[in-house]
Tab-separated table of C-alpha atoms in Angstrom:
chain	number	residue	atom	x	y	z
A	1	MET	CA	-0.007	0.131	-0.016
A	2	ARG	CA	0.940	3.562	-0.571
A	3	PHE	CA	1.869	5.691	2.454
A	4	GLU	CA	-1.132	8.309	1.500
A	5	ASP	CA	-3.516	5.192	1.138
A	6	CYS	CA	-2.489	3.915	4.767
A	7	ALA	CA	-3.157	7.285	6.070
A	8	LYS	CA	-6.482	7.501	4.607
A	9	VAL	CA	-7.419	4.071	6.172
A	10	ARG	CA	-5.835	5.022	9.484
A	11	GLN	CA	-8.157	8.130	9.848
A	12	LEU	CA	-11.317	6.062	9.628
A	13	PRO	CA	-12.761	5.962	13.123
A	14	LEU	CA	-12.780	2.067	12.824
A	15	PHE	CA	-8.713	2.088	12.955
A	16	ARG	CA	-7.951	5.460	14.334
A	17	GLU	CA	-7.461	4.618	18.136
A	18	MET	CA	-6.219	0.970	17.708
A	19	SER	CA	-2.121	0.246	18.373
A	20	GLU	CA	0.255	0.995	15.852
A	21	GLU	CA	1.573	-2.605	16.027
A	22	ASN	CA	-2.162	-4.225	15.318
A	23	PHE	CA	-2.843	-1.443	12.683
A	24	ALA	CA	0.374	-2.562	10.994
A	25	ALA	CA	-0.431	-6.332	11.235
A	26	LEU	CA	-3.843	-5.726	9.682
A	27	MET	CA	-2.163	-3.662	6.779
A	28	SER	CA	0.522	-6.339	6.418
A	29	ALA	CA	-2.151	-8.946	5.740
A	30	ALA	CA	-4.277	-6.708	3.475
A	31	LEU	CA	-4.543	-6.411	-0.248
A	32	LEU	CA	-5.176	-3.104	-2.281
A	33	GLN	CA	-6.596	-3.920	-5.545
A	34	ARG	CA	-7.948	-1.887	-8.322
A	35	PHE	CA	-11.252	-2.718	-9.853
A	36	PRO	CA	-12.957	-1.497	-13.021
A	37	ALA	CA	-16.505	-0.260	-12.934
A	38	ASN	CA	-19.377	-2.948	-12.720
A	39	VAL	CA	-17.577	-5.597	-10.870
A	40	GLN	CA	-19.272	-7.686	-8.480
A	41	LEU	CA	-17.237	-7.685	-5.055
A	42	ILE	CA	-19.418	-9.858	-2.906
A	43	ASN	CA	-22.482	-11.853	-3.185
A	44	GLU	CA	-25.149	-12.134	-0.724
A	45	GLY	CA	-25.436	-15.381	1.000
A	46	ASP	CA	-21.556	-16.108	0.767
A	47	LEU	CA	-19.608	-16.086	3.864
A	48	PRO	CA	-16.985	-13.397	4.171
A	49	ASP	CA	-13.326	-13.593	3.350
A	50	PHE	CA	-12.454	-10.050	3.647
A	51	LEU	CA	-13.472	-6.593	5.395
A	52	HIS	CA	-13.596	-4.305	2.287
A	53	VAL	CA	-12.500	-0.595	2.563
A	54	VAL	CA	-13.467	1.751	-0.331
A	55	VAL	CA	-10.309	3.948	-0.578
A	56	ASP	CA	-11.149	5.449	-3.946
A	57	GLY	CA	-14.300	5.125	-6.263
A	58	THR	CA	-17.830	4.289	-5.619
A	59	VAL	CA	-19.231	1.035	-4.369
A	60	GLU	CA	-23.185	0.096	-4.497
A	61	LEU	CA	-24.806	-2.150	-1.849
A	62	PHE	CA	-27.805	-4.172	-3.365
A	63	ALA	CA	-29.985	-7.123	-2.783
A	64	ARG	CA	-32.071	-9.288	-5.011
A	65	HIS	CA	-35.202	-11.473	-4.590
A	66	ASP	CA	-36.888	-13.445	-7.393
A	67	ASP	CA	-36.810	-11.058	-10.281
A	68	LYS	CA	-36.364	-7.921	-8.060
A	69	GLU	CA	-33.369	-5.910	-7.400
A	70	THR	CA	-32.897	-2.896	-5.089
A	71	THR	CA	-30.020	-0.415	-4.177
A	72	LEU	CA	-29.670	-0.543	-0.614
A	73	ASP	CA	-26.530	1.951	-0.250
A	74	ILE	CA	-23.966	3.698	-2.169
A	75	LEU	CA	-20.537	4.126	-0.598
A	76	HIS	CA	-17.937	6.809	-1.023
A	77	PRO	CA	-14.295	6.949	0.175
A	78	VAL	CA	-13.237	6.207	2.857
A	79	ALA	CA	-15.877	3.633	4.161
A	80	THR	CA	-15.837	-0.025	5.357
A	81	PHE	CA	-18.205	-2.711	4.115
A	82	ILE	CA	-19.653	-5.377	5.631
A	83	LEU	CA	-18.544	-5.469	9.110
A	84	ALA	CA	-21.422	-7.252	10.883
A	85	ALA	CA	-20.948	-10.150	8.458
A	86	VAL	CA	-17.160	-10.210	9.138
A	87	ILE	CA	-17.318	-10.066	13.073
A	88	ARG	CA	-20.089	-12.720	13.188
A	89	ASP	CA	-18.771	-14.799	10.555
A	90	GLU	CA	-22.136	-15.007	8.914
A	91	PRO	CA	-23.329	-14.946	5.452
A	92	TYR	CA	-23.544	-11.557	3.705
A	93	LEU	CA	-27.109	-9.926	3.707
A	94	LYS	CA	-26.043	-7.703	0.759
A	95	SER	CA	-24.288	-7.915	-2.486
A	96	ALA	CA	-21.727	-5.212	-3.612
A	97	ARG	CA	-20.370	-4.023	-6.962
A	98	THR	CA	-18.393	-0.969	-8.253
A	99	LEU	CA	-19.930	1.897	-9.835
A	100	SER	CA	-16.714	3.400	-11.072
A	101	GLN	CA	-13.074	2.404	-11.087
A	102	ALA	CA	-12.494	1.806	-7.543
A	103	HIS	CA	-9.322	0.967	-5.151
A	104	ILE	CA	-10.555	-1.635	-2.544
A	105	LEU	CA	-8.542	-2.543	0.324
A	106	MET	CA	-9.288	-6.303	1.404
A	107	ILE	CA	-8.439	-7.207	5.100
A	108	PRO	CA	-8.746	-10.979	5.725
A	109	THR	CA	-11.614	-11.842	8.203
A	110	GLU	CA	-9.437	-13.954	10.483
A	111	ALA	CA	-7.008	-11.150	10.931
A	112	VAL	CA	-9.694	-8.551	11.756
A	113	ARG	CA	-11.153	-10.942	14.247
A	114	ASP	CA	-7.847	-11.830	15.839
A	115	VAL	CA	-7.043	-8.177	16.352
A	116	PHE	CA	-10.530	-7.727	17.642
A	117	GLY	CA	-9.808	-10.026	20.576
A	118	GLY	CA	-6.709	-8.429	21.362
A	119	ASP	CA	-7.108	-4.711	20.942
A	120	ALA	CA	-9.608	-3.018	23.086
A	121	ALA	CA	-9.613	0.237	21.207
A	122	PHE	CA	-10.418	-1.430	17.934
A	123	ALA	CA	-13.041	-3.561	19.705
A	124	ARG	CA	-14.545	-0.382	21.195
A	125	ALA	CA	-14.601	1.181	17.442
A	126	ILE	CA	-16.259	-1.956	15.993
A	127	VAL	CA	-18.902	-1.711	18.446
A	128	ALA	CA	-19.313	2.104	17.787
A	129	GLU	CA	-19.470	1.479	14.015
A	130	LEU	CA	-21.878	-1.464	14.256
A	131	ALA	CA	-24.246	0.914	16.530
A	132	GLU	CA	-23.882	3.571	14.035
A	133	ARG	CA	-24.913	1.074	11.167
A	134	TYR	CA	-27.835	-0.024	13.069
A	135	ARG	CA	-28.936	3.761	13.687
A	136	SER	CA	-28.447	4.537	9.859
A	137	VAL	CA	-30.967	1.744	9.065
A	138	VAL	CA	-33.458	3.326	11.521
A	139	ARG	CA	-32.927	6.553	9.883
A	140	ALA	CA	-33.164	5.043	6.217
A	141	LEU	CA	-36.562	3.243	7.363
A	142	LYS	CA	-37.919	6.691	8.630
A	143	ASN	CA	-36.862	8.284	5.683
A	144	GLU	CA	-38.757	6.009	3.523
A	145	LYS	CA	-42.018	5.574	5.523
A	146	LEU	CA	-42.700	9.027	6.608
A	147	ARG	CA	-41.652	11.008	3.446
A	148	THR	CA	-43.179	11.232	-0.099
A	149	GLY	CA	-40.856	10.610	-3.090
A	150	PRO	CA	-40.382	14.509	-3.661
A	151	VAL	CA	-39.314	15.021	-0.128
A	152	ARG	CA	-37.054	12.248	0.033
A	153	LEU	CA	-35.264	13.598	-3.292
A	154	ALA	CA	-35.152	17.071	-1.843
A	155	ASN	CA	-33.456	15.731	1.392
A	156	TRP	CA	-30.959	13.506	-0.799
A	157	ILE	CA	-30.153	16.649	-2.759
A	158	LEU	CA	-29.198	18.796	0.229
A	159	ARG	CA	-27.159	16.051	1.804
A	160	GLU	CA	-25.423	15.368	-1.584
A	161	ASP	CA	-24.725	19.026	-1.865
A	162	ALA	CA	-23.078	19.218	1.503
A	163	ARG	CA	-20.953	16.006	0.650
A	164	GLN	CA	-19.818	17.705	-2.516
A	165	GLY	CA	-18.905	20.982	-0.865
A	166	GLU	CA	-22.053	23.191	-0.919
A	167	THR	CA	-21.206	24.303	-4.604
A	168	ARG	CA	-25.100	24.187	-5.334
A	169	ARG	CA	-24.317	22.056	-8.496
A	170	ILE	CA	-24.481	18.295	-7.686
A	171	ALA	CA	-22.586	15.943	-10.180
A	172	LEU	CA	-24.457	12.805	-10.297
A	173	THR	CA	-21.827	9.949	-9.604
A	174	VAL	CA	-24.173	7.232	-10.113
A	175	GLY	CA	-26.901	6.448	-13.013
A	176	LYS	CA	-30.298	7.545	-12.186
A	177	ARG	CA	-31.705	4.047	-12.151
A	178	THR	CA	-29.183	3.362	-9.367
A	179	LEU	CA	-30.310	6.623	-7.463
A	180	ALA	CA	-34.090	5.816	-7.935
A	181	SER	CA	-33.809	2.569	-6.441
A	182	ARG	CA	-31.618	3.880	-3.403
A	183	LEU	CA	-34.510	6.519	-2.891
A	184	GLY	CA	-37.237	3.826	-3.282
A	185	MET	CA	-38.823	4.983	-6.380
A	186	SER	CA	-38.763	3.954	-10.116
A	187	PRO	CA	-36.703	5.828	-12.795
A	188	GLU	CA	-39.952	7.272	-14.121
A	189	ASN	CA	-40.948	8.769	-10.802
A	190	LEU	CA	-37.411	10.301	-9.976
A	191	SER	CA	-37.697	12.143	-13.355
A	192	ARG	CA	-41.452	13.462	-12.224
A	193	ASN	CA	-39.907	14.258	-8.836
A	194	LEU	CA	-37.243	16.284	-10.089
A	195	GLY	CA	-39.869	17.975	-12.279
A	196	GLN	CA	-41.914	18.852	-9.275
A	197	LEU	CA	-38.622	20.336	-7.319
A	198	ALA	CA	-38.460	22.987	-10.098
A	199	SER	CA	-40.934	25.125	-8.077
A	200	HIS	CA	-38.617	24.694	-4.988
A	201	GLY	CA	-35.394	26.125	-6.514
A	202	VAL	CA	-34.045	23.046	-8.169
A	203	ARG	CA	-33.421	22.463	-11.912
A	204	THR	CA	-31.259	19.868	-14.126
A	205	SER	CA	-28.353	20.676	-16.430
A	206	GLY	CA	-27.262	17.711	-18.462
A	207	ARG	CA	-26.348	15.171	-15.753
A	208	ASP	CA	-26.009	17.892	-12.850
A	209	ILE	CA	-28.574	18.870	-10.616
A	210	VAL	CA	-28.613	22.757	-9.704
A	211	ILE	CA	-29.886	24.496	-6.626
A	212	ASP	CA	-31.069	27.772	-7.551
A	213	ASN	CA	-32.566	28.679	-4.227
A	214	VAL	CA	-31.379	26.424	-0.990
A	215	ARG	CA	-33.756	28.467	1.170
A	216	LYS	CA	-36.891	27.311	-0.883
A	217	LEU	CA	-35.560	23.591	-1.211
A	218	SER	CA	-34.859	23.395	2.758
A	219	GLU	CA	-38.260	24.776	3.359
A	220	PHE	CA	-39.755	22.101	1.192
A	221	ALA	CA	-37.346	19.321	2.423
A	222	LYS	CA	-37.706	20.121	6.177
A	223	PRO	CA	-34.674	18.211	7.151
A	224	ASN	CA	-34.657	16.569	10.291
A	225	SER	CA	-31.427	15.482	12.079
A	226	LEU	CA	-33.231	12.510	13.475
A	227	ILE	CA	-33.787	11.390	9.791
A	228	ASP	CA	-30.786	12.712	8.155
A	229	GLY	CA	-28.049	12.629	10.704
């Protein structure tokens, strides 16, 4: 691994407080690989071999049942997945694939569990991350069940604008079909909902979403920290 990649991973809350010796042990067992877009990294139902860390690029977590597929989450650097399966040594409940070219750090599950048993700071960080993942699931359920499609989209636009530096011009890093699935709507509804937001200060420009009036958008979205974090 390059020094700068190691430094990125070290700054993750999961690894930040653990001992240098144990962090070095994890990194010495890890693999850093570059994957092109549209590569499936893990399959739901399989047992985990690695803890994955997105160092660069975008990764989609998704699930299938019968002939249906849905997007569960979209991960940006620097983020881990799927920690619960690794710690419990149980089958993945989600699949994952790259949406763009990506650098993925892969840490063997046995190394993670060995260090978990011997590094108290690392163990506390794992508990904290699992607790936050649980809370994020509750927030996602509230978002889907308590808000209409246009309001979910409006709040996603505000969050994504913040993530991209509050430029008020949001570059879509995923396809509209993937975004629609993530927001619990069809691609056709996504287009209609974007049209509805025109009267609330939002317009499209090519593949970008532009916020012309953030105050009007916020008044419509009514962001809530107990849902949006």
